[in-house]
Amino acid sequence: MDFSGFLQFLGTEILDAEEEVFVLYSEPIPSHSLGMIDPKAASIEMNVGGHDLVIHQSPTLLKSNRPEGTTGAVVWKITPLLADWLCSPSNLLFTFGVLCSDSVVVELGTGISGIVALTLAPKVGLYLATDQSYVLRILKQNITENTGQFSQGIGKSRSKGRIHQRPDSNQESEGIFLQKFDWETDQASTLLLHPQDSQVGKDKGVSGPDLVIVCDCIYNESLIGPLVTTCVDWCRLKGPVSSIVLRPTVCLVALQLRSFEVSSLWLDLFCKEFRVWRLAGSEEFKEGTGFVLFLGILRDESAPSNTGS
């Protein structure tokens, strides 16, 4: 993978988080309400990447008083948009070799739908979907019932790679694992992909994911710090950025513009830890939609910023 070519393609790096957020919110933002597709429906039919899916959700759980939160109980509008973007034949992550058939992907805050996992897992070696324990039962149901909609079949593993298993993990196929993971209490190192136990790790000589996905998880100010720290921890599993110049972990964040203050806080913290670009060229995330896609790579102080000049 020519990572320098990839960075050049991304264009101008975000150098001022405050200015970036100001620009985003200076344009009219469509009203998406909170961003749920249909919070009252027990199931939702949709077409993602040319595949018809039936996704179960839990309106009752959404309305409950669970102190740890309930937002993962339903499907949010940005999720199928990200899935469509990822499965596009011209997707830049595959075009530039950031992702390939033996790649390892970790999703934080997956929610009950599993839409991104279902879409991306057939194209990579291993997909780890994580969230709090309350969503895992319905997430498992959605992945199990919709796997057959994908012609390549998630069960057809492209490698013998596997996440180091723990008693509370659930493997839904040879390509997808479900795992309880809380940003505030759990550590990425506990789910480390061990090279000695994994053909993927042996082939690539690394011990961490190629891509970390965060889809519509930025809404609660108190969780911004733990979320950014978790992203850093996952992206550091491969080792120092300077020692893996050829293939560092990429962090992909899909965000619905809601609170100016929350978005500002997140991007400010994220830019302190990552070099960040906004991907605005696609139909799903073009300006004026209210949906934004960011790409981050852990900072390496020895590497110069790409200002696009």
mmCIF file of C-alpha atoms in Angstrom:
data_model
loop_
_atom_site.group_PDB
_atom_site.id
_atom_site.type_symbol
_atom_site.label_atom_id
_atom_site.label_comp_id
_atom_site.label_asym_id
_atom_site.label_seq_id
_atom_site.Cartn_x
_atom_site.Cartn_y
_atom_site.Cartn_z
ATOM 1 C CA MET A 1 0.000 0.000 0.000
ATOM 2 C CA ASP A 2 1.296 3.424 -1.000
ATOM 3 C CA PHE A 3 0.214 5.285 2.121
ATOM 4 C CA SER A 4 1.799 8.551 1.031
ATOM 5 C CA GLY A 5 -0.353 8.449 -2.089
ATOM 6 C CA PHE A 6 -3.379 7.818 0.067
ATOM 7 C CA LEU A 7 -2.622 10.865 2.225
ATOM 8 C CA GLN A 8 -2.150 13.020 -0.856
ATOM 9 C CA PHE A 9 -5.503 11.877 -2.194
ATOM 10 C CA LEU A 10 -7.195 12.882 1.056
ATOM 11 C CA GLY A 11 -6.192 16.483 0.421
ATOM 12 C CA THR A 12 -6.093 19.204 3.034
ATOM 13 C CA GLU A 13 -5.716 18.069 6.618
ATOM 14 C CA ILE A 14 -7.841 19.715 9.323
ATOM 15 C CA LEU A 15 -5.484 22.023 11.190
ATOM 16 C CA ASP A 16 -8.008 24.068 13.171
ATOM 17 C CA ALA A 17 -10.808 22.034 14.782
ATOM 18 C CA GLU A 18 -12.718 25.122 15.905
ATOM 19 C CA GLU A 19 -12.746 26.589 12.415
ATOM 20 C CA GLU A 20 -13.793 23.270 10.892
ATOM 21 C CA VAL A 21 -16.809 22.946 13.181
ATOM 22 C CA PHE A 22 -17.767 26.565 12.544
ATOM 23 C CA VAL A 23 -17.760 25.901 8.788
ATOM 24 C CA LEU A 24 -19.860 22.760 9.197
ATOM 25 C CA TYR A 25 -22.512 24.533 11.248
ATOM 26 C CA SER A 26 -22.524 27.703 9.138
ATOM 27 C CA GLU A 27 -24.403 25.838 6.404
ATOM 28 C CA PRO A 28 -28.121 25.010 6.732
ATOM 29 C CA ILE A 29 -28.507 21.590 8.344
ATOM 30 C CA PRO A 30 -31.535 19.466 7.348
ATOM 31 C CA SER A 31 -33.837 18.447 10.150
ATOM 32 C CA HIS A 32 -33.275 14.757 10.840
ATOM 33 C CA SER A 33 -34.937 15.013 14.251
ATOM 34 C CA LEU A 34 -32.722 12.924 16.525
ATOM 35 C CA GLY A 35 -31.685 10.776 13.598
ATOM 36 C CA MET A 36 -33.590 7.545 14.220
ATOM 37 C CA ILE A 37 -35.211 5.912 11.178
ATOM 38 C CA ASP A 38 -38.348 4.728 12.988
ATOM 39 C CA PRO A 39 -38.075 4.456 16.778
ATOM 40 C CA LYS A 40 -41.532 2.834 17.100
ATOM 41 C CA ALA A 41 -41.029 -0.064 14.681
ATOM 42 C CA ALA A 42 -40.133 -3.546 15.910
ATOM 43 C CA SER A 43 -38.328 -4.187 12.623
ATOM 44 C CA ILE A 44 -37.234 -2.168 9.607
ATOM 45 C CA GLU A 45 -36.843 -3.277 6.012
ATOM 46 C CA MET A 46 -34.115 -1.576 4.007
ATOM 47 C CA ASN A 47 -31.820 -2.037 1.047
ATOM 48 C CA VAL A 48 -28.123 -1.559 1.721
ATOM 49 C CA GLY A 49 -25.496 -2.079 -0.938
ATOM 50 C CA GLY A 50 -28.063 -3.774 -3.145
ATOM 51 C CA HIS A 51 -29.095 -6.250 -0.442
ATOM 52 C CA ASP A 52 -32.527 -6.415 1.194
ATOM 53 C CA LEU A 53 -32.262 -6.537 4.975
ATOM 54 C CA VAL A 54 -34.779 -6.906 7.788
ATOM 55 C CA ILE A 55 -33.372 -5.326 10.939
ATOM 56 C CA HIS A 56 -34.960 -5.951 14.332
ATOM 57 C CA GLN A 57 -34.869 -3.251 16.987
ATOM 58 C CA SER A 58 -36.302 -2.634 20.458
ATOM 59 C CA PRO A 59 -38.560 0.409 20.953
ATOM 60 C CA THR A 60 -39.274 -0.777 24.495
ATOM 61 C CA LEU A 61 -35.606 -0.831 25.406
ATOM 62 C CA LEU A 62 -35.133 2.590 23.818
ATOM 63 C CA LYS A 63 -37.760 4.076 26.166
ATOM 64 C CA SER A 64 -36.443 2.332 29.256
ATOM 65 C CA ASN A 65 -34.573 4.067 32.068
ATOM 66 C CA ARG A 66 -31.409 2.054 31.708
ATOM 67 C CA PRO A 67 -28.729 4.270 33.329
ATOM 68 C CA GLU A 68 -25.947 3.238 30.951
ATOM 69 C CA GLY A 69 -27.973 4.436 27.947
ATOM 70 C CA THR A 70 -30.351 2.967 25.374
ATOM 71 C CA THR A 71 -29.393 4.640 22.094
ATOM 72 C CA GLY A 72 -28.050 1.398 20.638
ATOM 73 C CA ALA A 73 -31.514 -0.191 20.694
ATOM 74 C CA VAL A 74 -32.676 1.256 17.350
ATOM 75 C CA VAL A 75 -31.363 1.976 13.852
ATOM 76 C CA TRP A 76 -30.015 5.450 13.105
ATOM 77 C CA LYS A 77 -30.158 7.114 9.688
ATOM 78 C CA ILE A 78 -26.412 7.502 9.267
ATOM 79 C CA THR A 79 -25.684 3.769 9.647
ATOM 80 C CA PRO A 80 -26.951 2.555 6.238
ATOM 81 C CA LEU A 81 -25.311 5.617 4.644
ATOM 82 C CA LEU A 82 -21.920 4.563 6.009
ATOM 83 C CA ALA A 83 -22.539 0.969 4.928
ATOM 84 C CA ASP A 84 -23.374 2.090 1.376
ATOM 85 C CA TRP A 85 -20.223 4.213 1.311
ATOM 86 C CA LEU A 86 -18.040 1.330 2.472
ATOM 87 C CA CYS A 87 -19.397 -1.166 -0.061
ATOM 88 C CA SER A 88 -19.047 1.168 -3.045
ATOM 89 C CA PRO A 89 -16.835 -0.431 -5.742
ATOM 90 C CA SER A 90 -14.772 2.765 -5.851
ATOM 91 C CA ASN A 91 -14.350 3.120 -2.083
ATOM 92 C CA LEU A 92 -11.003 4.771 -1.414
ATOM 93 C CA LEU A 93 -10.104 2.461 1.488
ATOM 94 C CA PHE A 94 -9.996 -0.499 -0.883
ATOM 95 C CA THR A 95 -8.651 1.460 -3.848
ATOM 96 C CA PHE A 96 -5.562 2.492 -1.881
ATOM 97 C CA GLY A 97 -5.144 -0.817 -0.062
ATOM 98 C CA VAL A 98 -6.064 0.426 3.404
ATOM 99 C CA LEU A 99 -8.503 -2.493 3.419
ATOM 100 C CA CYS A 100 -8.165 -5.818 1.627
ATOM 101 C CA SER A 101 -9.402 -9.382 1.923
ATOM 102 C CA ASP A 102 -7.286 -10.152 5.005
ATOM 103 C CA SER A 103 -7.898 -6.880 6.891
ATOM 104 C CA VAL A 104 -9.040 -6.671 10.504
ATOM 105 C CA VAL A 105 -11.832 -4.212 11.329
ATOM 106 C CA VAL A 106 -13.104 -3.139 14.759
ATOM 107 C CA GLU A 107 -16.378 -1.250 15.200
ATOM 108 C CA LEU A 108 -17.080 0.659 18.419
ATOM 109 C CA GLY A 109 -20.677 1.213 19.531
ATOM 110 C CA THR A 110 -22.103 -1.102 16.885
ATOM 111 C CA GLY A 111 -25.698 -0.981 18.167
ATOM 112 C CA ILE A 112 -28.334 -3.617 17.455
ATOM 113 C CA SER A 113 -28.413 -3.413 13.659
ATOM 114 C CA GLY A 114 -25.078 -4.892 12.566
ATOM 115 C CA ILE A 115 -25.594 -3.199 9.185
ATOM 116 C CA VAL A 116 -22.001 -2.059 8.754
ATOM 117 C CA ALA A 117 -20.674 -5.442 9.890
ATOM 118 C CA LEU A 118 -22.952 -7.299 7.475
ATOM 119 C CA THR A 119 -21.855 -5.057 4.624
ATOM 120 C CA LEU A 120 -18.122 -4.974 5.241
ATOM 121 C CA ALA A 121 -17.361 -8.409 6.699
ATOM 122 C CA PRO A 122 -17.574 -10.290 3.358
ATOM 123 C CA LYS A 123 -14.846 -7.999 1.997
ATOM 124 C CA VAL A 124 -12.305 -8.350 4.837
ATOM 125 C CA GLY A 125 -10.653 -11.074 6.883
ATOM 126 C CA LEU A 126 -12.177 -10.419 10.290
ATOM 127 C CA TYR A 127 -14.757 -8.031 11.751
ATOM 128 C CA LEU A 128 -15.093 -7.382 15.494
ATOM 129 C CA ALA A 129 -18.375 -5.675 16.423
ATOM 130 C CA THR A 130 -18.375 -4.256 19.967
ATOM 131 C CA ASP A 131 -20.926 -2.608 22.232
ATOM 132 C CA GLN A 132 -22.432 -2.830 25.686
ATOM 133 C CA SER A 133 -24.002 -6.142 26.644
ATOM 134 C CA TYR A 134 -27.612 -4.978 26.347
ATOM 135 C CA VAL A 135 -27.449 -4.789 22.531
ATOM 136 C CA LEU A 136 -25.686 -8.085 21.838
ATOM 137 C CA ARG A 137 -28.749 -10.354 21.788
ATOM 138 C CA ILE A 138 -30.571 -8.404 19.067
ATOM 139 C CA LEU A 139 -27.311 -7.708 17.243
ATOM 140 C CA LYS A 140 -26.668 -11.449 17.118
ATOM 141 C CA GLN A 141 -30.193 -12.043 15.775
ATOM 142 C CA ASN A 142 -29.795 -9.432 13.038
ATOM 143 C CA ILE A 143 -26.442 -10.758 11.869
ATOM 144 C CA THR A 144 -27.634 -14.373 11.915
ATOM 145 C CA GLU A 145 -30.862 -13.695 10.015
ATOM 146 C CA ASN A 146 -29.351 -11.385 7.390
ATOM 147 C CA THR A 147 -26.068 -13.133 6.617
ATOM 148 C CA GLY A 148 -27.641 -15.077 3.736
ATOM 149 C CA GLN A 149 -28.460 -11.854 1.871
ATOM 150 C CA PHE A 150 -24.816 -11.418 0.913
ATOM 151 C CA SER A 151 -23.810 -13.457 -2.101
ATOM 152 C CA GLN A 152 -20.202 -13.962 -1.002
ATOM 153 C CA GLY A 153 -21.342 -15.201 2.377
ATOM 154 C CA ILE A 154 -19.851 -13.976 5.603
ATOM 155 C CA GLY A 155 -19.239 -17.587 6.553
ATOM 156 C CA LYS A 156 -16.619 -17.836 3.823
ATOM 157 C CA SER A 157 -13.652 -16.663 5.790
ATOM 158 C CA ARG A 158 -10.796 -15.261 3.715
ATOM 159 C CA SER A 159 -8.225 -16.127 6.320
ATOM 160 C CA LYS A 160 -7.738 -18.178 9.431
ATOM 161 C CA GLY A 161 -7.437 -15.009 11.476
ATOM 162 C CA ARG A 162 -9.325 -14.745 14.744
ATOM 163 C CA ILE A 163 -9.597 -12.456 17.714
ATOM 164 C CA HIS A 164 -8.157 -13.875 20.930
ATOM 165 C CA GLN A 165 -11.316 -15.329 22.437
ATOM 166 C CA ARG A 166 -12.692 -14.723 25.896
ATOM 167 C CA PRO A 167 -15.594 -16.484 27.669
ATOM 168 C CA ASP A 168 -17.979 -13.586 26.965
ATOM 169 C CA SER A 169 -17.263 -13.376 23.221
ATOM 170 C CA ASN A 170 -19.649 -14.592 20.515
ATOM 171 C CA GLN A 171 -18.512 -15.715 17.074
ATOM 172 C CA GLU A 172 -21.388 -15.383 14.614
ATOM 173 C CA SER A 173 -19.410 -16.700 11.669
ATOM 174 C CA GLU A 174 -15.823 -17.225 10.651
ATOM 175 C CA GLY A 175 -15.692 -13.527 9.790
ATOM 176 C CA ILE A 176 -17.662 -11.700 12.516
ATOM 177 C CA PHE A 177 -17.195 -11.652 16.270
ATOM 178 C CA LEU A 178 -19.466 -9.886 18.752
ATOM 179 C CA GLN A 179 -17.874 -8.611 21.930
ATOM 180 C CA LYS A 180 -19.021 -6.703 24.986
ATOM 181 C CA PHE A 181 -16.913 -3.564 25.218
ATOM 182 C CA ASP A 182 -17.508 -0.416 27.285
ATOM 183 C CA TRP A 183 -15.408 2.673 26.522
ATOM 184 C CA GLU A 184 -15.371 3.707 30.175
ATOM 185 C CA THR A 185 -14.400 0.384 31.755
ATOM 186 C CA ASP A 186 -12.784 -1.909 29.153
ATOM 187 C CA GLN A 187 -9.406 -1.747 27.460
ATOM 188 C CA ALA A 188 -8.520 -2.551 23.871
ATOM 189 C CA SER A 189 -5.536 -4.608 25.000
ATOM 190 C CA THR A 190 -7.905 -7.170 26.526
ATOM 191 C CA LEU A 191 -9.103 -8.011 23.003
ATOM 192 C CA LEU A 192 -5.655 -7.901 21.447
ATOM 193 C CA LEU A 193 -5.242 -9.786 18.196
ATOM 194 C CA HIS A 194 -2.271 -11.980 19.035
ATOM 195 C CA PRO A 195 0.058 -12.609 16.088
ATOM 196 C CA GLN A 196 1.102 -15.962 17.507
ATOM 197 C CA ASP A 197 -2.528 -17.116 17.480
ATOM 198 C CA SER A 198 -3.591 -15.601 14.177
ATOM 199 C CA GLN A 199 -2.749 -16.248 10.548
ATOM 200 C CA VAL A 200 -3.763 -12.651 9.816
ATOM 201 C CA GLY A 201 -1.291 -11.426 12.388
ATOM 202 C CA LYS A 202 1.465 -13.674 11.034
ATOM 203 C CA ASP A 203 0.865 -12.610 7.445
ATOM 204 C CA LYS A 204 0.905 -8.894 8.220
ATOM 205 C CA GLY A 205 3.287 -8.875 11.157
ATOM 206 C CA VAL A 206 0.966 -6.672 13.217
ATOM 207 C CA SER A 207 -1.209 -7.111 16.274
ATOM 208 C CA GLY A 208 -3.969 -4.545 15.818
ATOM 209 C CA PRO A 209 -6.829 -3.603 13.488
ATOM 210 C CA ASP A 210 -6.436 -1.984 10.088
ATOM 211 C CA LEU A 211 -9.613 0.049 10.537
ATOM 212 C CA VAL A 212 -11.535 1.305 13.575
ATOM 213 C CA ILE A 213 -15.117 2.418 12.839
ATOM 214 C CA VAL A 214 -17.137 4.822 14.976
ATOM 215 C CA CYS A 215 -20.642 5.406 13.589
ATOM 216 C CA ASP A 216 -22.964 7.957 15.241
ATOM 217 C CA CYS A 217 -21.485 7.607 18.716
ATOM 218 C CA ILE A 218 -20.878 11.317 19.343
ATOM 219 C CA TYR A 219 -23.845 12.773 21.190
ATOM 220 C CA ASN A 220 -23.090 12.680 24.916
ATOM 221 C CA GLU A 221 -20.530 15.183 26.192
ATOM 222 C CA SER A 222 -19.529 12.995 29.132
ATOM 223 C CA LEU A 223 -18.558 10.115 26.817
ATOM 224 C CA ILE A 224 -16.390 12.124 24.410
ATOM 225 C CA GLY A 225 -13.196 11.735 26.451
ATOM 226 C CA PRO A 226 -13.529 7.959 26.943
ATOM 227 C CA LEU A 227 -14.440 7.492 23.274
ATOM 228 C CA VAL A 228 -11.390 9.366 21.988
ATOM 229 C CA THR A 229 -9.140 7.527 24.457
ATOM 230 C CA THR A 230 -10.585 4.210 23.279
ATOM 231 C CA CYS A 231 -9.937 5.115 19.640
ATOM 232 C CA VAL A 232 -6.325 5.950 20.507
ATOM 233 C CA ASP A 233 -5.885 2.668 22.405
ATOM 234 C CA TRP A 234 -7.193 0.553 19.523
ATOM 235 C CA CYS A 235 -5.073 2.402 16.971
ATOM 236 C CA ARG A 236 -1.944 1.968 19.099
ATOM 237 C CA LEU A 237 -2.175 -1.811 19.227
ATOM 238 C CA LYS A 238 0.048 -2.092 16.177
ATOM 239 C CA GLY A 239 2.784 -0.121 17.920
ATOM 240 C CA PRO A 240 4.174 3.404 17.474
ATOM 241 C CA VAL A 241 2.966 5.085 14.304
ATOM 242 C CA SER A 242 6.515 5.865 13.203
ATOM 243 C CA SER A 243 7.377 2.148 13.165
ATOM 244 C CA ILE A 244 4.467 1.130 10.905
ATOM 245 C CA VAL A 245 4.568 3.836 8.257
ATOM 246 C CA LEU A 246 3.475 1.405 5.560
ATOM 247 C CA ARG A 247 0.179 0.450 7.174
ATOM 248 C CA PRO A 248 -1.032 2.384 10.235
ATOM 249 C CA THR A 249 -4.514 1.889 11.648
ATOM 250 C CA VAL A 250 -7.128 4.212 10.184
ATOM 251 C CA CYS A 251 -9.974 5.527 12.356
ATOM 252 C CA LEU A 252 -13.202 6.302 10.490
ATOM 253 C CA VAL A 253 -15.826 8.428 12.276
ATOM 254 C CA ALA A 254 -19.328 9.020 10.889
ATOM 255 C CA LEU A 255 -21.081 11.906 12.632
ATOM 256 C CA GLN A 256 -24.565 13.427 12.490
ATOM 257 C CA LEU A 257 -24.446 17.155 13.165
ATOM 258 C CA ARG A 258 -26.560 17.794 16.249
ATOM 259 C CA SER A 259 -25.042 19.810 19.094
ATOM 260 C CA PHE A 260 -22.431 22.381 18.095
ATOM 261 C CA GLU A 261 -20.833 22.146 21.541
ATOM 262 C CA VAL A 262 -20.543 18.341 21.518
ATOM 263 C CA SER A 263 -19.149 18.251 17.984
ATOM 264 C CA SER A 264 -16.622 20.958 18.891
ATOM 265 C CA LEU A 265 -15.476 19.107 21.992
ATOM 266 C CA TRP A 266 -15.074 15.828 20.125
ATOM 267 C CA LEU A 267 -13.189 17.238 17.122
ATOM 268 C CA ASP A 268 -10.880 19.287 19.352
ATOM 269 C CA LEU A 269 -9.910 16.215 21.393
ATOM 270 C CA PHE A 270 -9.726 13.979 18.338
ATOM 271 C CA CYS A 271 -7.428 16.366 16.447
ATOM 272 C CA LYS A 272 -5.025 16.464 19.399
ATOM 273 C CA GLU A 273 -4.463 12.723 19.054
ATOM 274 C CA PHE A 274 -5.009 12.174 15.327
ATOM 275 C CA ARG A 275 -4.233 13.778 12.028
ATOM 276 C CA VAL A 276 -7.736 14.304 10.632
ATOM 277 C CA TRP A 277 -9.371 14.768 7.245
ATOM 278 C CA ARG A 278 -13.016 15.326 6.330
ATOM 279 C CA LEU A 279 -14.227 13.094 3.480
ATOM 280 C CA ALA A 280 -16.767 15.263 1.685
ATOM 281 C CA GLY A 281 -16.717 13.936 -1.879
ATOM 282 C CA SER A 282 -19.346 11.201 -1.607
ATOM 283 C CA GLU A 283 -23.079 11.522 -2.157
ATOM 284 C CA GLU A 284 -23.847 10.117 1.310
ATOM 285 C CA PHE A 285 -21.712 12.661 3.155
ATOM 286 C CA LYS A 286 -21.723 15.722 0.913
ATOM 287 C CA GLU A 287 -22.119 19.200 2.386
ATOM 288 C CA GLY A 288 -25.627 20.113 3.422
ATOM 289 C CA THR A 289 -26.750 16.584 4.347
ATOM 290 C CA GLY A 290 -26.088 16.987 8.062
ATOM 291 C CA PHE A 291 -23.926 13.858 7.973
ATOM 292 C CA VAL A 292 -20.139 14.083 8.064
ATOM 293 C CA LEU A 293 -17.358 11.524 7.633
ATOM 294 C CA PHE A 294 -13.927 12.005 9.201
ATOM 295 C CA LEU A 295 -10.782 9.954 8.814
ATOM 296 C CA GLY A 296 -8.017 9.980 11.420
ATOM 297 C CA ILE A 297 -4.512 8.557 11.710
ATOM 298 C CA LEU A 298 -2.593 8.670 14.982
ATOM 299 C CA ARG A 299 -0.157 11.543 15.127
ATOM 300 C CA ASP A 300 3.509 10.910 14.467
ATOM 301 C CA GLU A 301 5.545 13.906 15.551
ATOM 302 C CA SER A 302 8.253 13.052 13.052
ATOM 303 C CA ALA A 303 5.874 13.302 10.102
ATOM 304 C CA PRO A 304 5.003 16.689 8.568
ATOM 305 C CA SER A 305 1.361 17.707 8.220
ATOM 306 C CA ASN A 306 -0.196 17.622 4.771
ATOM 307 C CA THR A 307 -1.671 21.082 4.243
ATOM 308 C CA GLY A 308 -2.667 20.477 0.663
ATOM 309 C CA SER A 309 -0.438 23.293 -0.608
#
